[in-house]
PDB file of C-alpha atoms in Angstrom:
ATOM      1  CA  MET A  21      41.225   7.698  18.698  1.00  0.00           C
ATOM      2  CA  SER A  22      44.424   8.932  17.049  1.00  0.00           C
ATOM      3  CA  ASP A  23      44.343  11.979  14.387  1.00  0.00           C
ATOM      4  CA  ASN A  24      44.920   9.347  11.505  1.00  0.00           C
ATOM      5  CA  GLU A  25      41.781   7.663  12.523  1.00  0.00           C
ATOM      6  CA  ASN A  26      39.793  10.684  12.982  1.00  0.00           C
ATOM      7  CA  ARG A  27      40.941  11.767   9.438  1.00  0.00           C
ATOM      8  CA  HIS A  28      39.553   8.581   7.875  1.00  0.00           C
ATOM      9  CA  THR A  29      36.228   8.871   9.809  1.00  0.00           C
ATOM     10  CA  THR A  30      35.852  12.180   8.620  1.00  0.00           C
ATOM     11  CA  GLU A  31      36.748  11.653   4.856  1.00  0.00           C
ATOM     12  CA  GLN A  32      34.179   8.673   4.827  1.00  0.00           C
ATOM     13  CA  PHE A  33      31.345  10.742   6.264  1.00  0.00           C
ATOM     14  CA  GLY A  34      32.087  13.250   3.853  1.00  0.00           C
ATOM     15  CA  GLN A  35      31.822  11.180   0.817  1.00  0.00           C
ATOM     16  CA  GLU A  36      28.430   9.440   2.077  1.00  0.00           C
ATOM     17  CA  PHE A  37      27.111  12.657   2.899  1.00  0.00           C
ATOM     18  CA  ALA A  38      27.966  14.119  -0.489  1.00  0.00           C
ATOM     19  CA  ALA A  39      26.731  11.038  -2.068  1.00  0.00           C
ATOM     20  CA  ARG A  40      23.235  11.675  -0.025  1.00  0.00           C
ATOM     21  CA  MET A  41      23.325  15.637  -0.931  1.00  0.00           C
ATOM     22  CA  ASP A  42      23.859  14.608  -4.568  1.00  0.00           C
ATOM     23  CA  ASP A  43      20.818  12.121  -4.595  1.00  0.00           C
ATOM     24  CA  LEU A  44      18.442  15.258  -3.928  1.00  0.00           C
ATOM     25  CA  VAL A  45      15.343  15.028  -5.989  1.00  0.00           C
ATOM     26  CA  GLY A  46      14.439  18.170  -8.420  1.00  0.00           C
ATOM     27  CA  ASP A  47      16.122  21.482  -8.618  1.00  0.00           C
ATOM     28  CA  VAL A  48      17.428  22.368  -5.383  1.00  0.00           C
ATOM     29  CA  SER A  49      19.248  25.869  -4.851  1.00  0.00           C
ATOM     30  CA  ALA A  50      22.516  26.465  -2.705  1.00  0.00           C
ATOM     31  CA  GLU A  51      20.246  27.865  -0.043  1.00  0.00           C
ATOM     32  CA  GLU A  52      17.813  24.875  -0.031  1.00  0.00           C
ATOM     33  CA  ARG A  53      20.907  22.154   0.111  1.00  0.00           C
ATOM     34  CA  ALA A  54      22.402  23.963   2.987  1.00  0.00           C
ATOM     35  CA  ALA A  55      18.778  23.691   4.923  1.00  0.00           C
ATOM     36  CA  ILE A  56      18.625  20.229   3.920  1.00  0.00           C
ATOM     37  CA  ALA A  57      22.207  19.346   5.209  1.00  0.00           C
ATOM     38  CA  ALA A  58      21.346  21.302   8.412  1.00  0.00           C
ATOM     39  CA  LEU A  59      18.270  18.920   9.323  1.00  0.00           C
ATOM     40  CA  PRO A  60      19.165  17.392  12.703  1.00  0.00           C
ATOM     41  CA  PRO A  61      18.381  13.513  13.195  1.00  0.00           C
ATOM     42  CA  GLY A  62      14.617  12.832  13.521  1.00  0.00           C
ATOM     43  CA  SER A  63      13.471  16.129  11.621  1.00  0.00           C
ATOM     44  CA  ALA A  64      12.376  16.505   7.706  1.00  0.00           C
ATOM     45  CA  LEU A  65      11.723  19.457   5.948  1.00  0.00           C
ATOM     46  CA  PHE A  66       8.689  20.615   3.322  1.00  0.00           C
ATOM     47  CA  ILE A  67       9.674  22.961   0.491  1.00  0.00           C
ATOM     48  CA  VAL A  68       7.053  24.663  -1.402  1.00  0.00           C
ATOM     49  CA  ARG A  69       7.605  23.785  -5.074  1.00  0.00           C
ATOM     50  CA  ARG A  70       4.366  25.258  -6.838  1.00  0.00           C
ATOM     51  CA  GLY A  71       1.617  27.426  -5.393  1.00  0.00           C
ATOM     52  CA  PRO A  72       1.573  30.336  -3.477  1.00  0.00           C
ATOM     53  CA  ASN A  73       4.599  31.002  -1.282  1.00  0.00           C
ATOM     54  CA  MET A  74       7.107  29.025  -3.331  1.00  0.00           C
ATOM     55  CA  GLY A  75      10.271  28.483  -1.959  1.00  0.00           C
ATOM     56  CA  ALA A  76       8.577  28.398   1.560  1.00  0.00           C
ATOM     57  CA  ARG A  77      10.129  25.933   4.037  1.00  0.00           C
ATOM     58  CA  PHE A  78       8.234  24.211   6.766  1.00  0.00           C
ATOM     59  CA  LEU A  79      10.460  22.142   9.414  1.00  0.00           C
ATOM     60  CA  LEU A  80       8.632  18.883  10.824  1.00  0.00           C
ATOM     61  CA  ASP A  81      10.695  18.191  13.871  1.00  0.00           C
ATOM     62  CA  THR A  82       7.344  17.007  16.608  1.00  0.00           C
ATOM     63  CA  ASN A  83       5.608  14.024  16.459  1.00  0.00           C
ATOM     64  CA  VAL A  84       2.252  15.504  14.823  1.00  0.00           C
ATOM     65  CA  ILE A  85       2.057  18.546  12.773  1.00  0.00           C
ATOM     66  CA  VAL A  86      -1.225  19.737  11.250  1.00  0.00           C
ATOM     67  CA  ALA A  87      -1.300  21.609   7.838  1.00  0.00           C
ATOM     68  CA  GLY A  88      -4.223  23.632   6.991  1.00  0.00           C
ATOM     69  CA  ARG A  89      -5.772  27.026   6.450  1.00  0.00           C
ATOM     70  CA  HIS A  90      -6.774  27.741  10.030  1.00  0.00           C
ATOM     71  CA  PRO A  91      -4.198  30.346  11.471  1.00  0.00           C
ATOM     72  CA  ASP A  92      -2.945  28.008  14.492  1.00  0.00           C
ATOM     73  CA  ALA A  93      -2.182  25.057  12.060  1.00  0.00           C
ATOM     74  CA  ASP A  94       1.443  24.184  12.432  1.00  0.00           C
ATOM     75  CA  ILE A  95       1.760  24.651   8.220  1.00  0.00           C
ATOM     76  CA  PHE A  96      -0.248  27.583   7.503  1.00  0.00           C
ATOM     77  CA  LEU A  97      -1.409  27.274   4.111  1.00  0.00           C
ATOM     78  CA  ASP A  98      -3.251  30.445   3.176  1.00  0.00           C
ATOM     79  CA  ASP A  99      -5.722  29.560   0.167  1.00  0.00           C
ATOM     80  CA  VAL A 100      -9.207  28.426  -0.068  1.00  0.00           C
ATOM     81  CA  THR A 101      -8.390  25.202  -1.904  1.00  0.00           C
ATOM     82  CA  VAL A 102      -6.886  24.055   1.549  1.00  0.00           C
ATOM     83  CA  SER A 103      -9.187  22.800   4.475  1.00  0.00           C
ATOM     84  CA  ARG A 104      -8.835  24.798   8.040  1.00  0.00           C
ATOM     85  CA  ARG A 105      -7.629  21.089   9.039  1.00  0.00           C
ATOM     86  CA  HIS A 106      -6.338  19.607   5.779  1.00  0.00           C
ATOM     87  CA  ALA A 107      -3.518  16.802   6.768  1.00  0.00           C
ATOM     88  CA  GLU A 108      -1.437  15.686   9.413  1.00  0.00           C
ATOM     89  CA  VAL A 109       2.264  14.796   9.472  1.00  0.00           C
ATOM     90  CA  THR A 110       3.170  12.305  12.024  1.00  0.00           C
ATOM     91  CA  ARG A 111       6.658  11.265  13.034  1.00  0.00           C
ATOM     92  CA  ASP A 112       8.120   8.165  14.306  1.00  0.00           C
ATOM     93  CA  GLY A 113      11.656   7.644  15.226  1.00  0.00           C
ATOM     94  CA  ALA A 114      13.110   8.661  11.704  1.00  0.00           C
ATOM     95  CA  ARG A 115       9.758   8.133   9.908  1.00  0.00           C
ATOM     96  CA  PHE A 116       7.390  10.194   8.773  1.00  0.00           C
ATOM     97  CA  ALA A 117       3.733   9.685   7.189  1.00  0.00           C
ATOM     98  CA  ILE A 118       0.866  12.089   6.024  1.00  0.00           C
ATOM     99  CA  ARG A 119      -2.896  11.649   6.697  1.00  0.00           C
ATOM    100  CA  ASP A 120      -5.944  13.251   5.111  1.00  0.00           C
ATOM    101  CA  LEU A 121      -8.367  14.782   7.703  1.00  0.00           C
ATOM    102  CA  THR A 122     -11.256  14.258   5.782  1.00  0.00           C
ATOM    103  CA  SER A 123     -10.477  17.330   3.542  1.00  0.00           C
ATOM    104  CA  LEU A 124     -12.770  18.604   0.889  1.00  0.00           C
ATOM    105  CA  ASN A 125     -10.182  18.545  -1.875  1.00  0.00           C
ATOM    106  CA  GLY A 126      -7.884  15.732  -0.831  1.00  0.00           C
ATOM    107  CA  THR A 127      -4.453  15.171  -0.015  1.00  0.00           C
ATOM    108  CA  TYR A 128      -2.158  13.833  -2.742  1.00  0.00           C
ATOM    109  CA  LEU A 129       1.029  11.864  -2.260  1.00  0.00           C
ATOM    110  CA  ASP A 130       3.444  11.799  -5.610  1.00  0.00           C
ATOM    111  CA  GLY A 131       0.050  12.512  -7.697  1.00  0.00           C
ATOM    112  CA  VAL A 132      -1.921   9.755  -5.884  1.00  0.00           C
ATOM    113  CA  ARG A 133      -5.088  11.061  -3.685  1.00  0.00           C
ATOM    114  CA  VAL A 134      -4.364   9.183  -0.275  1.00  0.00           C
ATOM    115  CA  ASP A 135      -6.150   8.804   2.896  1.00  0.00           C
ATOM    116  CA  SER A 136      -2.468   8.253   4.595  1.00  0.00           C
ATOM    117  CA  GLY A 137       1.007   7.383   3.385  1.00  0.00           C
ATOM    118  CA  ALA A 138       4.573   6.769   4.206  1.00  0.00           C
ATOM    119  CA  LEU A 139       6.866   9.888   3.155  1.00  0.00           C
ATOM    120  CA  ALA A 140      10.105   9.231   1.469  1.00  0.00           C
ATOM    121  CA  ASP A 141      12.947  11.354   0.786  1.00  0.00           C
ATOM    122  CA  GLY A 142      11.747  13.336  -2.479  1.00  0.00           C
ATOM    123  CA  ALA A 143       8.216  12.519  -2.008  1.00  0.00           C
ATOM    124  CA  GLU A 144       5.732  15.293  -3.586  1.00  0.00           C
ATOM    125  CA  VAL A 145       2.828  16.424  -1.293  1.00  0.00           C
ATOM    126  CA  GLN A 146       0.151  18.193  -2.818  1.00  0.00           C
ATOM    127  CA  ILE A 147      -2.365  20.000  -0.269  1.00  0.00           C
ATOM    128  CA  GLY A 148      -4.900  22.484  -2.166  1.00  0.00           C
ATOM    129  CA  LYS A 149      -2.874  24.650  -4.794  1.00  0.00           C
ATOM    130  CA  TYR A 150       0.560  23.822  -2.750  1.00  0.00           C
ATOM    131  CA  ARG A 151       2.797  21.103  -3.968  1.00  0.00           C
ATOM    132  CA  MET A 152       5.799  20.352  -1.640  1.00  0.00           C
ATOM    133  CA  THR A 153       8.560  18.362  -1.709  1.00  0.00           C
ATOM    134  CA  PHE A 154       9.430  16.091   1.124  1.00  0.00           C
ATOM    135  CA  TYR A 155      13.135  16.209   2.505  1.00  0.00           C
ATOM    136  CA  ALA A 156      14.182  13.657   5.649  1.00  0.00           C
ATOM    137  CA  SER A 157      17.439  14.477   7.194  1.00  0.00           C
ATOM    138  CA  ARG A 158      20.400  13.211   5.501  1.00  0.00           C
ATOM    139  CA  HIS A 159      21.496  11.599   8.980  1.00  0.00           C
ATOM    140  CA  ASP A 160      18.468   9.330   8.783  1.00  0.00           C
ATOM    141  CA  LEU A 161      18.608   8.061   5.184  1.00  0.00           C
ATOM    142  CA  GLY A 162      19.366   4.556   5.318  1.00  0.00           C
ATOM    143  CA  SER A 163      18.733   4.009   9.108  1.00  0.00           C
ATOM    144  CA  GLU A 164      15.077   3.447   8.361  1.00  0.00           C
ATOM    145  CA  SER A 165      14.131   0.046  10.084  1.00  0.00           C
TER     146      SER A 165
END
């Protein structure tokens, strides 16, 4: 590839990437934007927006991630409103879903109590007092098929 072709490809990716970053939902700090931008393909991020540990980030980069109050949970949410094994996030390629594990207080996706549901970029997940926003890797947006 010539230098001129390289420049053109880089410019196109740069514009697409900038547009995807502009589409972020909610108030996102510069540090959070950098963390989201750095996500490799096939990964995602939860950022706690309300509740204990506000601002905490949880990387979703394995096929099964358990969230709960148990100290061995992949996403440790230390509050009595959270069950020991509250919810499970699963990954299939670049797609993520959440499933309630018969918790006492339920799992909410965009304000609706769900047994399970697909996670879309910008979705809000509530587990107990924790409200988290889901951010998919910018590399995977638009490639979900």
